Tab-separated table of C-alpha atoms in Angstrom:
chain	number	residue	atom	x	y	z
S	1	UNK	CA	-5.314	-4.915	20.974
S	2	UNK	CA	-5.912	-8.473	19.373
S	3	UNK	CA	-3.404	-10.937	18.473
S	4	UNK	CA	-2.194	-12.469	14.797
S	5	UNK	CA	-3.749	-15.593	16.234
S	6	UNK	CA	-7.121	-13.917	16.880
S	7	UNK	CA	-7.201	-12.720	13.776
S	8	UNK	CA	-7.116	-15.949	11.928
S	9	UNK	CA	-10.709	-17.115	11.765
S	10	UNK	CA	-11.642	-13.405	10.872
S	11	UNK	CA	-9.464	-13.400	7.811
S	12	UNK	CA	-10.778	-17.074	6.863
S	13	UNK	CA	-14.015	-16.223	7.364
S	14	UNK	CA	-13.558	-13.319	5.080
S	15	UNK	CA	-12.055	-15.040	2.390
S	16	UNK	CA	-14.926	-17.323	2.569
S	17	UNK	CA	-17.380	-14.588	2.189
S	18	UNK	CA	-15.350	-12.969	-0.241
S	19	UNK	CA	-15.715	-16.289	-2.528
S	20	UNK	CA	-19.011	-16.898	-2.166
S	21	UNK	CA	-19.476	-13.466	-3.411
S	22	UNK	CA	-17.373	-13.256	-6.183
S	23	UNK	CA	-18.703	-16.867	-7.303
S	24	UNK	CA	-22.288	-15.755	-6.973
S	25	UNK	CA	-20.437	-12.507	-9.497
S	26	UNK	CA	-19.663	-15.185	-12.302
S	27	UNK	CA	-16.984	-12.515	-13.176
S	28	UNK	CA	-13.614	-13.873	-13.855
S	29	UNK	CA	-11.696	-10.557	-13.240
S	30	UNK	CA	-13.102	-10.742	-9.722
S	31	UNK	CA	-12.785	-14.452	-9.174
S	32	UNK	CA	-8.210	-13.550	-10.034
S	33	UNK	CA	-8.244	-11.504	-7.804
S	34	UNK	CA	-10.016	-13.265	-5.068
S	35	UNK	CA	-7.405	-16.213	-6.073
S	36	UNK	CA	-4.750	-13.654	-5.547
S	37	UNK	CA	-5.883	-12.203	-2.041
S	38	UNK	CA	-6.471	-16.385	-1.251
S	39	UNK	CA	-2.830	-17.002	-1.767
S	40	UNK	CA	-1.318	-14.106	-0.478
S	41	UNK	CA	-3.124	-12.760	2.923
S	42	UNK	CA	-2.000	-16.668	4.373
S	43	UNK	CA	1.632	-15.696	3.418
S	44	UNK	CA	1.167	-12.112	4.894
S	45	UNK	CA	-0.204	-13.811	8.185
S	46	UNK	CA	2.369	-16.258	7.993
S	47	UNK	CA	4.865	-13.101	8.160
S	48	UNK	CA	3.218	-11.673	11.140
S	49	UNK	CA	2.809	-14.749	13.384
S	50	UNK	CA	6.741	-14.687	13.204
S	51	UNK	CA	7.217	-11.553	14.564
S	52	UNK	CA	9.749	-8.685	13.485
S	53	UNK	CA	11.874	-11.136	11.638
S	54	UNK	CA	9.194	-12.331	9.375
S	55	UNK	CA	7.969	-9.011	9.325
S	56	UNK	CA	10.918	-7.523	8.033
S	57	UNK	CA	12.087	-10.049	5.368
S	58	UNK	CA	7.993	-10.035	3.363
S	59	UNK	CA	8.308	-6.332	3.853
S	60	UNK	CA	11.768	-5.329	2.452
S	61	UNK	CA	10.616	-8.194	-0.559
S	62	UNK	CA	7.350	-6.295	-1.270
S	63	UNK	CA	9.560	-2.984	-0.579
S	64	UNK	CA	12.260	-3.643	-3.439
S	65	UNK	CA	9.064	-4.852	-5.916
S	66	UNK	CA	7.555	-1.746	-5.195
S	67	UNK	CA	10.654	0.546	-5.894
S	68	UNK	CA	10.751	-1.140	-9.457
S	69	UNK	CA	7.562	-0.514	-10.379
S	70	UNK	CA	7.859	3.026	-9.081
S	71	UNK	CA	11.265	3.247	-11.089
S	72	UNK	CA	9.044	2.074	-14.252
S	73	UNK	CA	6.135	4.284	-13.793
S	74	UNK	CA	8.593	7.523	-13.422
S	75	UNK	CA	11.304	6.376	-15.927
S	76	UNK	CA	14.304	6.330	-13.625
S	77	UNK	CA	17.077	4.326	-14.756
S	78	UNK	CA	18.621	1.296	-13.159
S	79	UNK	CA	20.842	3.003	-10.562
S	80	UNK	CA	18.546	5.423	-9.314
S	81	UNK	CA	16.481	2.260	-8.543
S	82	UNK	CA	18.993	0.284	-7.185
S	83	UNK	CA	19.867	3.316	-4.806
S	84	UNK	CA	16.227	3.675	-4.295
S	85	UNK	CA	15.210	0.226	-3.128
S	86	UNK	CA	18.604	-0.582	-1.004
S	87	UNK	CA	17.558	2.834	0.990
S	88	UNK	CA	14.150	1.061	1.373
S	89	UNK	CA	15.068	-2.086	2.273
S	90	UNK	CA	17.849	-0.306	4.443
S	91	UNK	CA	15.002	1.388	6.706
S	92	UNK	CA	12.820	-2.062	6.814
S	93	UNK	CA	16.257	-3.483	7.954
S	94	UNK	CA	16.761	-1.038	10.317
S	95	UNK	CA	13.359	-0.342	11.699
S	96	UNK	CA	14.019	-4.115	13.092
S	97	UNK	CA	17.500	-4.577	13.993
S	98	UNK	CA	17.965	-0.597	15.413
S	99	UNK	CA	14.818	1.358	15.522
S	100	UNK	CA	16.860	4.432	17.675
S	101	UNK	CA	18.561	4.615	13.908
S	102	UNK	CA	15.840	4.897	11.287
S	103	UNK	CA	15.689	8.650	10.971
S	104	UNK	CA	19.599	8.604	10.392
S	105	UNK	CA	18.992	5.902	7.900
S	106	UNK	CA	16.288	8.116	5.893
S	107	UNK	CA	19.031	10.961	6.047
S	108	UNK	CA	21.208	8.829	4.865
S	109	UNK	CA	18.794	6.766	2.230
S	110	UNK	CA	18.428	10.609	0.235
S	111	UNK	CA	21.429	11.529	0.363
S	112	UNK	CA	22.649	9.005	-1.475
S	113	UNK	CA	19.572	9.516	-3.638
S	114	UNK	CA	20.741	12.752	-4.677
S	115	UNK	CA	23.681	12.262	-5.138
S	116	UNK	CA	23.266	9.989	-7.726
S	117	UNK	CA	22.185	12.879	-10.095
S	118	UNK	CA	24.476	15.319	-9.208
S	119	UNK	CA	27.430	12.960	-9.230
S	120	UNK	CA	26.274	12.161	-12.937
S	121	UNK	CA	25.921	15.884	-13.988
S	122	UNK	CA	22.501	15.235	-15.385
S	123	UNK	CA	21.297	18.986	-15.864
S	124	UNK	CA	18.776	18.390	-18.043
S	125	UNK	CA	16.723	15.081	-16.250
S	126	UNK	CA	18.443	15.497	-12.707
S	127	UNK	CA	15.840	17.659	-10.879
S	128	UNK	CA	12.707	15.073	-11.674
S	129	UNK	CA	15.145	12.118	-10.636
S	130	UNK	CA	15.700	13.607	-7.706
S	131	UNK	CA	12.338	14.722	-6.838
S	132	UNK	CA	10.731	11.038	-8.413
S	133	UNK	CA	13.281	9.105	-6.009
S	134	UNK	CA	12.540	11.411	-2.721
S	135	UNK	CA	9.066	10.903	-3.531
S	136	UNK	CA	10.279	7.329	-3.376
S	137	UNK	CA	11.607	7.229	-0.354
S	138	UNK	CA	8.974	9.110	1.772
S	139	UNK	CA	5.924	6.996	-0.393
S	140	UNK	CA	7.347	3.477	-0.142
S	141	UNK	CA	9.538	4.125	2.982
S	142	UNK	CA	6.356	4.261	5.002
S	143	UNK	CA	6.655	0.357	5.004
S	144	UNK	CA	9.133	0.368	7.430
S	145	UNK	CA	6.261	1.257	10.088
S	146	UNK	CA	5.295	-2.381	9.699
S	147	UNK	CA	7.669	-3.886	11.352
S	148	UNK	CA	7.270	-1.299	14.587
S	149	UNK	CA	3.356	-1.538	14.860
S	150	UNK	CA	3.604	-5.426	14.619
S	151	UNK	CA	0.144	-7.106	15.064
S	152	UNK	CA	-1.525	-3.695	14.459
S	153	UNK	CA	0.048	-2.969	11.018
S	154	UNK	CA	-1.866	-6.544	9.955
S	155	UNK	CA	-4.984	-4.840	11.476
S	156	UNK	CA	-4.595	-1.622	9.301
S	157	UNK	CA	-3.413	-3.616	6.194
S	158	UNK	CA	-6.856	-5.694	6.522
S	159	UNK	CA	-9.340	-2.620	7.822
S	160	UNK	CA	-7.872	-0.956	4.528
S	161	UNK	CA	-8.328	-3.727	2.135
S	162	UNK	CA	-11.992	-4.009	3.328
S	163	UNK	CA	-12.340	-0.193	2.797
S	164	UNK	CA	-10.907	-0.671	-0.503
S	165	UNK	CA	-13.439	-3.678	-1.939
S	166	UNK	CA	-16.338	-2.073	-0.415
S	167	UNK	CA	-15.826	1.531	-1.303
S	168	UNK	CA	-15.047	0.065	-5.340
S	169	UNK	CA	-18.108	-1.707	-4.898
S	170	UNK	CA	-20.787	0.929	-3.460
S	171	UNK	CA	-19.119	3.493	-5.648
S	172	UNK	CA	-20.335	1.463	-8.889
S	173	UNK	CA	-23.738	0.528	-7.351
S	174	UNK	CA	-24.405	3.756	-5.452
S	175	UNK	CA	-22.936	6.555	-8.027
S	176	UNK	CA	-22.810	10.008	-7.359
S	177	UNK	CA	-20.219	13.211	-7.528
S	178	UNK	CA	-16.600	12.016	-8.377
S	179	UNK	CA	-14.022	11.680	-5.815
S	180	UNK	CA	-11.362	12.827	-7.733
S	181	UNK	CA	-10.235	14.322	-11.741
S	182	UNK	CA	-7.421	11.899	-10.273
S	183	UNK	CA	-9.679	9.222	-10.292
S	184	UNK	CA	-12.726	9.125	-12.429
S	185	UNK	CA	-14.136	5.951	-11.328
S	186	UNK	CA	-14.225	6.655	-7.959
S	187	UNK	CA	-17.029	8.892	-6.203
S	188	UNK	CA	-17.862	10.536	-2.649
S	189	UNK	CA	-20.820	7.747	-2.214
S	190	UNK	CA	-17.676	4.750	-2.462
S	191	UNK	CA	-15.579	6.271	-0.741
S	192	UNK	CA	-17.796	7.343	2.562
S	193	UNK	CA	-18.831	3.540	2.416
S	194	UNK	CA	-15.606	1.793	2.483
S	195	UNK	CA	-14.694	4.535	5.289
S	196	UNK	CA	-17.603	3.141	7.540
S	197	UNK	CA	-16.621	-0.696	6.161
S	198	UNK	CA	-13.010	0.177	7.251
S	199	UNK	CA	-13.809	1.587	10.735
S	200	UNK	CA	-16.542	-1.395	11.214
S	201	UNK	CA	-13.951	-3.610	11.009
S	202	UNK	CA	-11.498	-1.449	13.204
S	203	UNK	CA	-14.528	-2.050	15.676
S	204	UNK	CA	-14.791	-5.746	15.203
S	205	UNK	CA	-10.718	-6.172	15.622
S	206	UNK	CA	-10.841	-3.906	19.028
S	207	UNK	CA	-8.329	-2.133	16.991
S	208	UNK	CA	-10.401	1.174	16.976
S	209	UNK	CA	-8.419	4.609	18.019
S	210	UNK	CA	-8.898	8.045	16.994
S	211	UNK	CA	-5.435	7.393	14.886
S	212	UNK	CA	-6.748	4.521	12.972
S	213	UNK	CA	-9.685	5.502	12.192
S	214	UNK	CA	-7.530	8.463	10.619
S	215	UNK	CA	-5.073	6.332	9.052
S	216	UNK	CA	-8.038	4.072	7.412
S	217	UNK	CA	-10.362	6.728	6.585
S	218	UNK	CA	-8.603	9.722	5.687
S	219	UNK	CA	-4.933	7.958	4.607
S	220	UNK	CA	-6.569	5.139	3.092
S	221	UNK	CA	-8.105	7.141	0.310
S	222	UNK	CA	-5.329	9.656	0.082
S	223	UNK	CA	-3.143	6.707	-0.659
S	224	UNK	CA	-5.282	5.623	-3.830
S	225	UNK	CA	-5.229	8.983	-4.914
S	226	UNK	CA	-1.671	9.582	-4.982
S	227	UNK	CA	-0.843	6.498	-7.059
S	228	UNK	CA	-3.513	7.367	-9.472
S	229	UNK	CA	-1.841	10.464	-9.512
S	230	UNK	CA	1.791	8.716	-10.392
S	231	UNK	CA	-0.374	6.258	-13.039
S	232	UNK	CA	-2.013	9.324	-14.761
S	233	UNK	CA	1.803	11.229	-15.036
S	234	UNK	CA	2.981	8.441	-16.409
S	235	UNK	CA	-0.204	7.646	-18.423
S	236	UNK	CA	-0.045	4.104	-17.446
S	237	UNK	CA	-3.038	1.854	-16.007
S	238	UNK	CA	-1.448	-0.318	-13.523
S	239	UNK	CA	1.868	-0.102	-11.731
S	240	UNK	CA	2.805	-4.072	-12.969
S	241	UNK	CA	1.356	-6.507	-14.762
S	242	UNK	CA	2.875	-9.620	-12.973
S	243	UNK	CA	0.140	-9.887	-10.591
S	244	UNK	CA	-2.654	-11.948	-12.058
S	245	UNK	CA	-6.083	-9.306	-12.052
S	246	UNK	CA	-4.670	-6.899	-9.564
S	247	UNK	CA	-1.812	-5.309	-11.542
S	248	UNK	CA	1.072	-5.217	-9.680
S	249	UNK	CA	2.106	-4.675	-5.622
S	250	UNK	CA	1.794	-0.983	-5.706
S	251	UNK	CA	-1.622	-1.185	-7.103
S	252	UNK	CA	-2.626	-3.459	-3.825
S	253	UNK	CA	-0.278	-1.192	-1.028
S	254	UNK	CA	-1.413	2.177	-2.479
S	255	UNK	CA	-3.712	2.957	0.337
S	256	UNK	CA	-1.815	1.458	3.110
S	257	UNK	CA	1.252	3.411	2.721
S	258	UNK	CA	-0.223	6.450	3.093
S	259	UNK	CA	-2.638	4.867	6.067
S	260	UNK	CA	0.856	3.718	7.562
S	261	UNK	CA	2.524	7.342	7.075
S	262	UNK	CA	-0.748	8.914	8.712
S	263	UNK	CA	-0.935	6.357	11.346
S	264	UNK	CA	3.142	6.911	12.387
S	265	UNK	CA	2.272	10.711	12.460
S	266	UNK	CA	-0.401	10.995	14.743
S	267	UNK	CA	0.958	7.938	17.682
């Protein structure tokens, strides 16, 4: 298992890469995002080298952001949100101060989820709130498993991202049958590559189990596909439009969740 320390100059060096690249693109889309990933993966390191604490706080943040563009992409009104993301931010919490508690917390978390249509009689919307904000909790919840895998949830965040860029990239150069109706844009030739990208770097970060190679190669892509699922439902292109190039958070967490989930499944 490596350290948040030892992963520094691999994370710089890959940013460095990753510029060169995208400057050698001359494609401003790319060069956003790059800007994006420049600001945020020192903030998400930042959180790391801290420990649980840090951990906790950049998780129940991206947790709550998340929760409100799920709330926008399945119409759920403010409550149902509000209930939604203080049950997330409740497990994050708890997966750091009482990890004994967390299931009782979930329990908990959709119970009060459900009862927020019931307790409003809403007969004729009530069943897809409830199913949208369970959904919800099981998706997004899978954050929590951050805090408790500590150096080796920044391991599968970056083996994913890597999967990610490369499998976008050999998918458009390499074509080929489609992945998904989910997911038009993606193909079997993308998706294989970012699989062998993400497990290379698994390799590289003596991170590499049978479980995360799972979690990156099977979850990874089962993540993507599920939010393109939610985006096509609600006919929407991104989850958010705050974040410059990239959409918004859930666009940029879709794999990992499910790569998280997997990965808590199978330890």
């Amino acid at each position: 298992m490596t350290t948040v320390a030892a992963l520094v100059p691999y994370l710089g060096g890959a940013l460095a890469v990753g510029g060169v690249a995208v400057a050698a693109t001359r494609r401003r889309e790319l060069m956003v995002r790059w800007c994006v990933w420049a600001l945020g993966v020192p903030l998400v390191t930042a959180a790391f080298w801290l420990g649980p604490p840090g951990i906790a706080v950049l998780v129940a943040v991206v947790g709550v952001v998340a929760v409100a563009e799920f709330g926008g992409l399945l119409r759920l009104g403010p409550v149902d949100r509000a209930v939604l993301g203080a049950a997330i931010a409740g497990l994050v919490l708890t997966a750091w101060l009482a990890p004994g508690e967390v299931l009782r917390v979930a329990a908990a978390g959709a119970f009060a989820i459900a009862g927020v249509p019931l307790l409003s009689g809403d007969a004729e919307h009530g069943l897809r709130r409830l199913g949208a904000g369970l959904l919800g909790l099981v998706w997004l919840g899978a954050l929590a498993g951050l805090v408790s895998s500590g150096v080796l949830g920044l391991v599968l965040f970056v083996a994913v991202s890597i999967a990610d860029i490369v499998a976008y990239a050999a998918g458009r150069r390499l074509g080929g049958p489609r992945l998904s109706p989910l997911s038009p844009a993606k193909r079997w030739s993308g998706t294989l590559a970012g699989a062998a990208a993400g497990l290379l770097t698994l390799v590289v970060l003596s991170s590499l189990t049978w479980q995360t190679a799972v979690a990156v190669a099977v979850g990874g892509p089962l993540g993507d596909l599920l939010e393109s699922m939610v985006k096509r439902g609600a006919r929407a292109k991104d989850a958010g439009r705050w974040l410059p190039g990239s959409g918004g958070i859930l666009d940029r967490i879709d794999s990992l969740l499910v790569a998280l989930a997997v990965l808590l499944v199978l330890q």
